[in-house]
C-alpha positions as a printed Julia matrix, in Angstrom:
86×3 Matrix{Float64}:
 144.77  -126.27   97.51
 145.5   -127.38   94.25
 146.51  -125.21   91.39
 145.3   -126.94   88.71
 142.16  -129.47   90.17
 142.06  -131.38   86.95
 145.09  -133.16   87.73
 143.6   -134.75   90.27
 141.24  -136.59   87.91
 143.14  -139.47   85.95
 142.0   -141.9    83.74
 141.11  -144.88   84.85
 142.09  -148.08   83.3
 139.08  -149.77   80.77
 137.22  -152.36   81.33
 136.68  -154.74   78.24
 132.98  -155.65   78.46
 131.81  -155.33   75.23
 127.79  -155.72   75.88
 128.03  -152.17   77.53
 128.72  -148.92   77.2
 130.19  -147.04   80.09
 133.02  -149.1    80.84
 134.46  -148.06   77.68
 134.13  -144.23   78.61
 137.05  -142.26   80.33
 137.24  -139.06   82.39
 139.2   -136.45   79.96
 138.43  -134.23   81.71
 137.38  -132.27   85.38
 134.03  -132.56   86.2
 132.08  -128.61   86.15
 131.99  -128.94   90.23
 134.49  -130.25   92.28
 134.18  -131.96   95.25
 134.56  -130.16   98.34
 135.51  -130.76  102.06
 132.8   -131.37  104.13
 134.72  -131.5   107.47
 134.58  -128.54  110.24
 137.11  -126.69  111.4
 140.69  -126.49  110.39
 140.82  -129.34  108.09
 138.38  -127.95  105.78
 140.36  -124.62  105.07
 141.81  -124.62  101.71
 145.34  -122.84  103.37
 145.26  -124.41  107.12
 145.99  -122.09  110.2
 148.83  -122.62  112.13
 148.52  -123.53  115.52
 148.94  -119.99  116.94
 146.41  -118.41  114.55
 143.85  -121.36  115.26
 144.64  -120.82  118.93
 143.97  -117.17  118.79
 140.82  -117.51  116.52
 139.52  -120.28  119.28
 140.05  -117.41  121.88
 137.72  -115.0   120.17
 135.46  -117.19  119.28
 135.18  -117.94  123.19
 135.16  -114.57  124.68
 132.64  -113.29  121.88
 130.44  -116.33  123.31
 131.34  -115.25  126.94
 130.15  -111.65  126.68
 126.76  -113.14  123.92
 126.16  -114.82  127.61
 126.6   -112.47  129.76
 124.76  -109.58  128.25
 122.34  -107.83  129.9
 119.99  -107.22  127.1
 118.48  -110.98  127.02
 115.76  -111.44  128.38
 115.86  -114.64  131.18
 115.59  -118.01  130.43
 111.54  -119.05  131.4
 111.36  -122.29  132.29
 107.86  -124.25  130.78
 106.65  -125.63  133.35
 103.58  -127.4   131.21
 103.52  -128.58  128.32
 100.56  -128.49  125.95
 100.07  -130.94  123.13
  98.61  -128.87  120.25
């Protein structure tokens, strides 16, 4: 991540067209948000994982599924067997 996000923000070069006005303007500054990483999983963490920590995190993540499915206290999947259109 970076330590200081305004320095990613430079100033672009103007544009001389003098029958408008926001060519002439310049960023001088970060914008109040900043943009942010829309991508899942490990990419999107501001300090990436290493592989063994994304490894082990993957493994809970599994066996916490695992035991979600194989717990007695859901009720059984009913299948629909008509549909109504209401």
């Amino acid at each position: 991540m970076l330590s200081h996000p305004a320095e990613k923000y430079r100033p672009y070069p103007p544009i001389a067209l003098p029958d408008r006005r926001w060519p002439d303007r310049q960023i001088s500054h970060a914008p109040r948000w900043l943009s942010t990483d829309l991508r899942d999983g490990n990419q999107a963490l501001a300090e990436p994982m290493d592989s063994a920590a994304n490894c082990s995190s993957g493994i809970c993540c599994w066996s916490a599924a695992l035991k979600r499915l194989k717990s007695p206290s859901l009720p059984p999947h009913k299948p629909i067997s008509t549909l109504s259109a209401s």
